[in-house]
PDB file of N, CA and C in Angstrom:
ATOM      1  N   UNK J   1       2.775  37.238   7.545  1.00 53.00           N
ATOM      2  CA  UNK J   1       3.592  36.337   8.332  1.00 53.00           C
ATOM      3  C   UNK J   1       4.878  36.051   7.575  1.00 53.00           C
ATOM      4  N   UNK J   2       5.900  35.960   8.236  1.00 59.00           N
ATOM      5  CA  UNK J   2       7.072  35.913   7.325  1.00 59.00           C
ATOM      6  C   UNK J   2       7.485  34.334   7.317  1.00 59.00           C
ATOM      7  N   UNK J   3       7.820  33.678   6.416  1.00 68.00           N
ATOM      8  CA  UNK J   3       8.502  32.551   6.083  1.00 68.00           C
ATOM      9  C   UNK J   3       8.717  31.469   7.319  1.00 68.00           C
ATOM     10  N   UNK J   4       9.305  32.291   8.150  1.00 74.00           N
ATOM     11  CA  UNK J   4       9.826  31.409   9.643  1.00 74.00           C
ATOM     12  C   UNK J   4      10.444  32.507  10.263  1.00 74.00           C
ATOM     13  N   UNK J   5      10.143  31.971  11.445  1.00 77.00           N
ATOM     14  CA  UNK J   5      10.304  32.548  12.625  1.00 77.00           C
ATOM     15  C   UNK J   5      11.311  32.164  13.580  1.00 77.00           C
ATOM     16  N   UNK J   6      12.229  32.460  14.089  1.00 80.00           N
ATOM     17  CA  UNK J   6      13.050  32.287  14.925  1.00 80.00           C
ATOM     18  C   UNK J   6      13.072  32.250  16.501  1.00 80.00           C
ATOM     19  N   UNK J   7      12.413  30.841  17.306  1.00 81.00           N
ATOM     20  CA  UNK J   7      12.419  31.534  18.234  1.00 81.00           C
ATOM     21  C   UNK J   7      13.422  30.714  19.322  1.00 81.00           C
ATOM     22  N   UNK J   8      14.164  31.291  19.630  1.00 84.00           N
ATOM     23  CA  UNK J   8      15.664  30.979  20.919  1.00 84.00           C
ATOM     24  C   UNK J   8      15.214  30.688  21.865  1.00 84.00           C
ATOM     25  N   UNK J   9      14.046  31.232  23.092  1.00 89.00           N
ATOM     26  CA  UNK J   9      14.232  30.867  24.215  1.00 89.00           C
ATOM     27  C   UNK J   9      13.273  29.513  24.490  1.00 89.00           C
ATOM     28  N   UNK J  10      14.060  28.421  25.731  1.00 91.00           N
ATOM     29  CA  UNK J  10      13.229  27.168  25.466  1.00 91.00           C
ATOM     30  C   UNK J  10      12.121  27.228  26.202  1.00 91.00           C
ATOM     31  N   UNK J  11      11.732  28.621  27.024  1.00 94.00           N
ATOM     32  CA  UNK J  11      10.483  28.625  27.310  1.00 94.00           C
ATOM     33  C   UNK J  11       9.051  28.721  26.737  1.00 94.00           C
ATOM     34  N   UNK J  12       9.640  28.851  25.645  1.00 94.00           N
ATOM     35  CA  UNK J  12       8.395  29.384  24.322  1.00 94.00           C
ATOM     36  C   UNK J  12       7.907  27.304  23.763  1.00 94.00           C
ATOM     37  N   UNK J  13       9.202  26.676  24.087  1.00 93.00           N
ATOM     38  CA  UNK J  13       8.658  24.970  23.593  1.00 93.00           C
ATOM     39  C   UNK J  13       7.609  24.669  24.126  1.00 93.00           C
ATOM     40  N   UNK J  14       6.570  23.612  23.333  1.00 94.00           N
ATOM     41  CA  UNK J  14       5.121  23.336  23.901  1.00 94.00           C
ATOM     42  C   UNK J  14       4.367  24.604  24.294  1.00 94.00           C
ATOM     43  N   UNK J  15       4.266  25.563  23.890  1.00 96.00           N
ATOM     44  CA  UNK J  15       3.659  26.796  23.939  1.00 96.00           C
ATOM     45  C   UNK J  15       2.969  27.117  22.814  1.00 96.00           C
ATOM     46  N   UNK J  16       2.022  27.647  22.973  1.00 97.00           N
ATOM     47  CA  UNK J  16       1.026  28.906  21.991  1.00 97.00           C
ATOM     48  C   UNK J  16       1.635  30.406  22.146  1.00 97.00           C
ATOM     49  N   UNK J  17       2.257  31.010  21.202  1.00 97.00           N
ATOM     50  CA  UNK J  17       2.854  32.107  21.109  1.00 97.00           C
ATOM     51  C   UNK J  17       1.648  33.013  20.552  1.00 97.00           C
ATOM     52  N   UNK J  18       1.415  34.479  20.885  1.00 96.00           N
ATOM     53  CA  UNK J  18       0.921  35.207  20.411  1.00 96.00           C
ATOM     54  C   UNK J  18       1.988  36.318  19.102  1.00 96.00           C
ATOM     55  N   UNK J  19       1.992  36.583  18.173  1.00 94.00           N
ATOM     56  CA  UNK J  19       3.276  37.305  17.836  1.00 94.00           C
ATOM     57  C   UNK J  19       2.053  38.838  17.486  1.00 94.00           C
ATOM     58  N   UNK J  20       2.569  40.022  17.469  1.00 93.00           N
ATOM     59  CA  UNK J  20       2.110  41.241  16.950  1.00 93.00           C
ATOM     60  C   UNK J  20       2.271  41.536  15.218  1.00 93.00           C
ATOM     61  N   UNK J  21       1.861  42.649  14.691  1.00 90.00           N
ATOM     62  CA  UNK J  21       1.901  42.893  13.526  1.00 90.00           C
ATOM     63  C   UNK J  21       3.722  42.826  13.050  1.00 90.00           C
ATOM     64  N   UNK J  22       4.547  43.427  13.934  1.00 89.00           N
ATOM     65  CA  UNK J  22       5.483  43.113  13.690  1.00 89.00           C
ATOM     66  C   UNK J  22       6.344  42.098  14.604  1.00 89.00           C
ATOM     67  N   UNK J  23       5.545  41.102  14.625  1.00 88.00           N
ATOM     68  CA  UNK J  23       6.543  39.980  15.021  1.00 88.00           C
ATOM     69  C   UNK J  23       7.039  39.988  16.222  1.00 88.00           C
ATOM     70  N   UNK J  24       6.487  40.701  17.211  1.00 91.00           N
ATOM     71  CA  UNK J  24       7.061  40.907  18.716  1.00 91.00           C
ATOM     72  C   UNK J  24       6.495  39.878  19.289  1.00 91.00           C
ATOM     73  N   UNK J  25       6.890  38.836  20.163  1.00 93.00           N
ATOM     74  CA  UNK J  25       5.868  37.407  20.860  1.00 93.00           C
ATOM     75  C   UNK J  25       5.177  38.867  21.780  1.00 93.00           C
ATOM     76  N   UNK J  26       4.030  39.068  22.162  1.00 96.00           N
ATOM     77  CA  UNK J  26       3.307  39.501  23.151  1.00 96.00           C
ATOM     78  C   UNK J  26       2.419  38.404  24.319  1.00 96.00           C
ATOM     79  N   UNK J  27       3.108  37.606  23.904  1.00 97.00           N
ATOM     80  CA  UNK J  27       2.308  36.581  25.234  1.00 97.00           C
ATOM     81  C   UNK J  27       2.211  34.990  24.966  1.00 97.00           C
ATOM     82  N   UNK J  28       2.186  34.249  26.027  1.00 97.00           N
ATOM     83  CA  UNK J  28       2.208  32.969  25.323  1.00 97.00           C
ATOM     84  C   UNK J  28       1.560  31.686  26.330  1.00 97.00           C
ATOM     85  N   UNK J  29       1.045  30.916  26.269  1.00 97.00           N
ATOM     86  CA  UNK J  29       0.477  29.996  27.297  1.00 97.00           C
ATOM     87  C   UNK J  29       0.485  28.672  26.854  1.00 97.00           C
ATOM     88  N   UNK J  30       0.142  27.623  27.498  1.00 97.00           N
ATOM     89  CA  UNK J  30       0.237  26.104  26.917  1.00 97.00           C
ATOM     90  C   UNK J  30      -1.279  25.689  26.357  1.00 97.00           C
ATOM     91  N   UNK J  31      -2.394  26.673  26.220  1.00 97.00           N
ATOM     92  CA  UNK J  31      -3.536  26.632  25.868  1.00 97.00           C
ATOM     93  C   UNK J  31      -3.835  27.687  24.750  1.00 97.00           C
ATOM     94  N   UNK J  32      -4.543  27.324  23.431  1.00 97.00           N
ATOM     95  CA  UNK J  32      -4.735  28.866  22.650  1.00 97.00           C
ATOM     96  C   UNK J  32      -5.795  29.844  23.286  1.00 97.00           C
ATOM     97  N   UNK J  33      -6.604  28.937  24.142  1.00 97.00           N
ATOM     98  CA  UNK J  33      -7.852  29.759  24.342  1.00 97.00           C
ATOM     99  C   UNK J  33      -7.350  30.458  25.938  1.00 97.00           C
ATOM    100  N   UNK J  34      -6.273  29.824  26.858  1.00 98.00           N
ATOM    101  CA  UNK J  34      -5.969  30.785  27.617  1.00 98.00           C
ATOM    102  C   UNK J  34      -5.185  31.958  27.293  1.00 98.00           C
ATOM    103  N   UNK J  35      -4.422  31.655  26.217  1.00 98.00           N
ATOM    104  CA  UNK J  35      -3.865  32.756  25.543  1.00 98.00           C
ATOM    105  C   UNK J  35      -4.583  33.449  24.901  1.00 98.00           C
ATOM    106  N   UNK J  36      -5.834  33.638  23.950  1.00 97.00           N
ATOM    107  CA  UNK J  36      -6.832  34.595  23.912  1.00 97.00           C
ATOM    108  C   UNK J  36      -7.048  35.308  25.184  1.00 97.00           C
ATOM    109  N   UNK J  37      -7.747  34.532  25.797  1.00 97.00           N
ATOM    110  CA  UNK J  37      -8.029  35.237  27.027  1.00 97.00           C
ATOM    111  C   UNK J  37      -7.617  36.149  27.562  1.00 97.00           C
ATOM    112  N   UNK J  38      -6.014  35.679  28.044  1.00 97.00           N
ATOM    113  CA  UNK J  38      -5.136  36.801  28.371  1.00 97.00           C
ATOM    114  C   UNK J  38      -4.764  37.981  28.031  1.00 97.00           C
ATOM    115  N   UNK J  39      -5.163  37.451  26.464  1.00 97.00           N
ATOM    116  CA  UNK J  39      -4.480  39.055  25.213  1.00 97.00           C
ATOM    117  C   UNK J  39      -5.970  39.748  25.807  1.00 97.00           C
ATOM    118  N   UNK J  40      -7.171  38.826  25.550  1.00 97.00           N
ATOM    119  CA  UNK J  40      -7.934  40.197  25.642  1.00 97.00           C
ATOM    120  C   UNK J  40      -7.934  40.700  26.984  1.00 97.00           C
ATOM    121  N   UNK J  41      -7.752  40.112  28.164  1.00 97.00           N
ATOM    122  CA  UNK J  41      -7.560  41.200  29.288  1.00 97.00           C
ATOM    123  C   UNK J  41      -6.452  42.501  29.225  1.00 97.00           C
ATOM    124  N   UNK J  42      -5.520  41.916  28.477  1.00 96.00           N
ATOM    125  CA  UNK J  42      -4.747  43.088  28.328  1.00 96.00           C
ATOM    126  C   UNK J  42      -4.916  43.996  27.710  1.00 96.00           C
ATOM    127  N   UNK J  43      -6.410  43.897  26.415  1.00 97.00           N
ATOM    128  CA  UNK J  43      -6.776  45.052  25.404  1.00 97.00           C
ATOM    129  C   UNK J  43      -6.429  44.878  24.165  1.00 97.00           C
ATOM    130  N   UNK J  44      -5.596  43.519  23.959  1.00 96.00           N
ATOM    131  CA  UNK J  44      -5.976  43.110  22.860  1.00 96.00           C
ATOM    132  C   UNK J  44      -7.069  42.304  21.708  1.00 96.00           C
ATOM    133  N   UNK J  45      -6.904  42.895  20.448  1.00 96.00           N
ATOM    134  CA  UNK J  45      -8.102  42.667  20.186  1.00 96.00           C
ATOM    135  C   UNK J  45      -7.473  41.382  19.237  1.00 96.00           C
ATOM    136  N   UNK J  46      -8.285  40.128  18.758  1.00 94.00           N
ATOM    137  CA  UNK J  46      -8.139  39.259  17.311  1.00 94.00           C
ATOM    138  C   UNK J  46      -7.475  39.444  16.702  1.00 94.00           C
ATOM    139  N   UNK J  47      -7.899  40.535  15.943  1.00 95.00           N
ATOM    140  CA  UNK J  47      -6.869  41.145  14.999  1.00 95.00           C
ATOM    141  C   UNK J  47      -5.917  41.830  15.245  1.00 95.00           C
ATOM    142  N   UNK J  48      -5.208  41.925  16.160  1.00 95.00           N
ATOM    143  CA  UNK J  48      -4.111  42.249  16.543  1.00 95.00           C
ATOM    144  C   UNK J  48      -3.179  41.144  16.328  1.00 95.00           C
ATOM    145  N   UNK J  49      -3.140  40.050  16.702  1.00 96.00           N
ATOM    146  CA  UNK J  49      -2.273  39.120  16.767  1.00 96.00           C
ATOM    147  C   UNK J  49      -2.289  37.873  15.923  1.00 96.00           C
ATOM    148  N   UNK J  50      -1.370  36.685  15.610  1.00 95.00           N
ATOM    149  CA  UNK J  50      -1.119  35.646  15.060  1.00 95.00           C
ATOM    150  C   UNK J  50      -1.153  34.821  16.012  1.00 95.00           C
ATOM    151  N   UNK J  51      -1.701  33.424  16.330  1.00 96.00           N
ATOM    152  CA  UNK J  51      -1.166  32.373  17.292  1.00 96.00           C
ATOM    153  C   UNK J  51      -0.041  31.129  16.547  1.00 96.00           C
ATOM    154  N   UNK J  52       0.727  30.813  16.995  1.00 94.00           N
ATOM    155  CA  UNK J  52       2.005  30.124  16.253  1.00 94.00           C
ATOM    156  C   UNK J  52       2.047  29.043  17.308  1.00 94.00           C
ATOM    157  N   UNK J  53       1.650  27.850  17.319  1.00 94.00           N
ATOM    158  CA  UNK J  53       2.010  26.389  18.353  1.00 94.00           C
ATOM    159  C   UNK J  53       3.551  26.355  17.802  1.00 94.00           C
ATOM    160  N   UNK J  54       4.588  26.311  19.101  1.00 92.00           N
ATOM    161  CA  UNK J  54       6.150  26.015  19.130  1.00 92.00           C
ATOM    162  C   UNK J  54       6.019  24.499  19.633  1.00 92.00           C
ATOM    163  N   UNK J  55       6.473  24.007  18.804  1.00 91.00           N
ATOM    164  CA  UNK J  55       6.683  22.387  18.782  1.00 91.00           C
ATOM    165  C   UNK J  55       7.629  22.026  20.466  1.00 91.00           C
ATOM    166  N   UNK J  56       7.570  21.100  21.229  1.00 86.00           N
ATOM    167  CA  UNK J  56       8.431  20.671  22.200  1.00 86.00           C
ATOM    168  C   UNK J  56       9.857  20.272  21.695  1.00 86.00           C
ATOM    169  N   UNK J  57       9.720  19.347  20.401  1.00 76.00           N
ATOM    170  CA  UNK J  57      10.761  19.276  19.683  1.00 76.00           C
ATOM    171  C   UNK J  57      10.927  19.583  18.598  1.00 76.00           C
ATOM    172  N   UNK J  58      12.386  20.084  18.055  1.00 59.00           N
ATOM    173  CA  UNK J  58      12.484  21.095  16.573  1.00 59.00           C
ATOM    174  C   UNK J  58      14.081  20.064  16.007  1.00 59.00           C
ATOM    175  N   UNK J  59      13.610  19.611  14.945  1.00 60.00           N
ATOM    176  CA  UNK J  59      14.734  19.359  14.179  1.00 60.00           C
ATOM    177  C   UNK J  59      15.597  20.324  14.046  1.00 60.00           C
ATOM    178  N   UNK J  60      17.366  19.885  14.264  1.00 58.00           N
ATOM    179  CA  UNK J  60      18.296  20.860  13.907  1.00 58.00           C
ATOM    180  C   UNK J  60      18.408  21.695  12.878  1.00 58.00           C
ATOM    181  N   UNK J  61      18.518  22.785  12.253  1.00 55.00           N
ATOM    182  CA  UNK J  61      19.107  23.410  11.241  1.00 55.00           C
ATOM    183  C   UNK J  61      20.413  23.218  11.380  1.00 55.00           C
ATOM    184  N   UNK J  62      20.512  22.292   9.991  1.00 50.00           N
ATOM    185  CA  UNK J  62      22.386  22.302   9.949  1.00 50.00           C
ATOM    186  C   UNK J  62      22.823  23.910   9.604  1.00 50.00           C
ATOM    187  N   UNK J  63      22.065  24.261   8.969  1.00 57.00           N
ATOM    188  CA  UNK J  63      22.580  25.568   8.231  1.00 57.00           C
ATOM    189  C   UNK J  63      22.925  26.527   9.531  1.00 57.00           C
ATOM    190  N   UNK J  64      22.352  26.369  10.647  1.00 52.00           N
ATOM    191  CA  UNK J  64      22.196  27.421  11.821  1.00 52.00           C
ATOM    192  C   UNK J  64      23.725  27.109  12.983  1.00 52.00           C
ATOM    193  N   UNK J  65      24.289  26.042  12.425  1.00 48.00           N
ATOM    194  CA  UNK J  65      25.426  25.848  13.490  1.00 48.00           C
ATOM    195  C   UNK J  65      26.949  26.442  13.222  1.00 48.00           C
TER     196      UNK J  65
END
């Protein structure tokens, strides 16, 4: 897992993100266990993925403006 993660769109806030080995979001829901779910209908397995909770609210990075 790398340090931090960057994520831009505000649909991902209050969400359970799934990310891949390299960091691609592959799916995301407001539940972890519907988001399991989902990965495994699609053929994913556990170990395929990371789950990451995206906060509703994120303190600014001054450094990022």
């Amino acid at each position: 897992m790398p340090e931090s993660l960057v994520v831009k769109d505000p649909k991902y806030l209050g969400k359970f993100i799934a990310v891949d080995e390299d960091f691609n979001i592959i799916g995301y829901s407001d539940s972890k266990e519907e988001l399991k779910r989902e990965l495994a209908e699609k053929g994913y397995s556990i170990t395929d993925y990371d789950i990451i909770y995206v906060p509703k609210s994120l303190q600014k990075d001054s450094k990022s403006d």
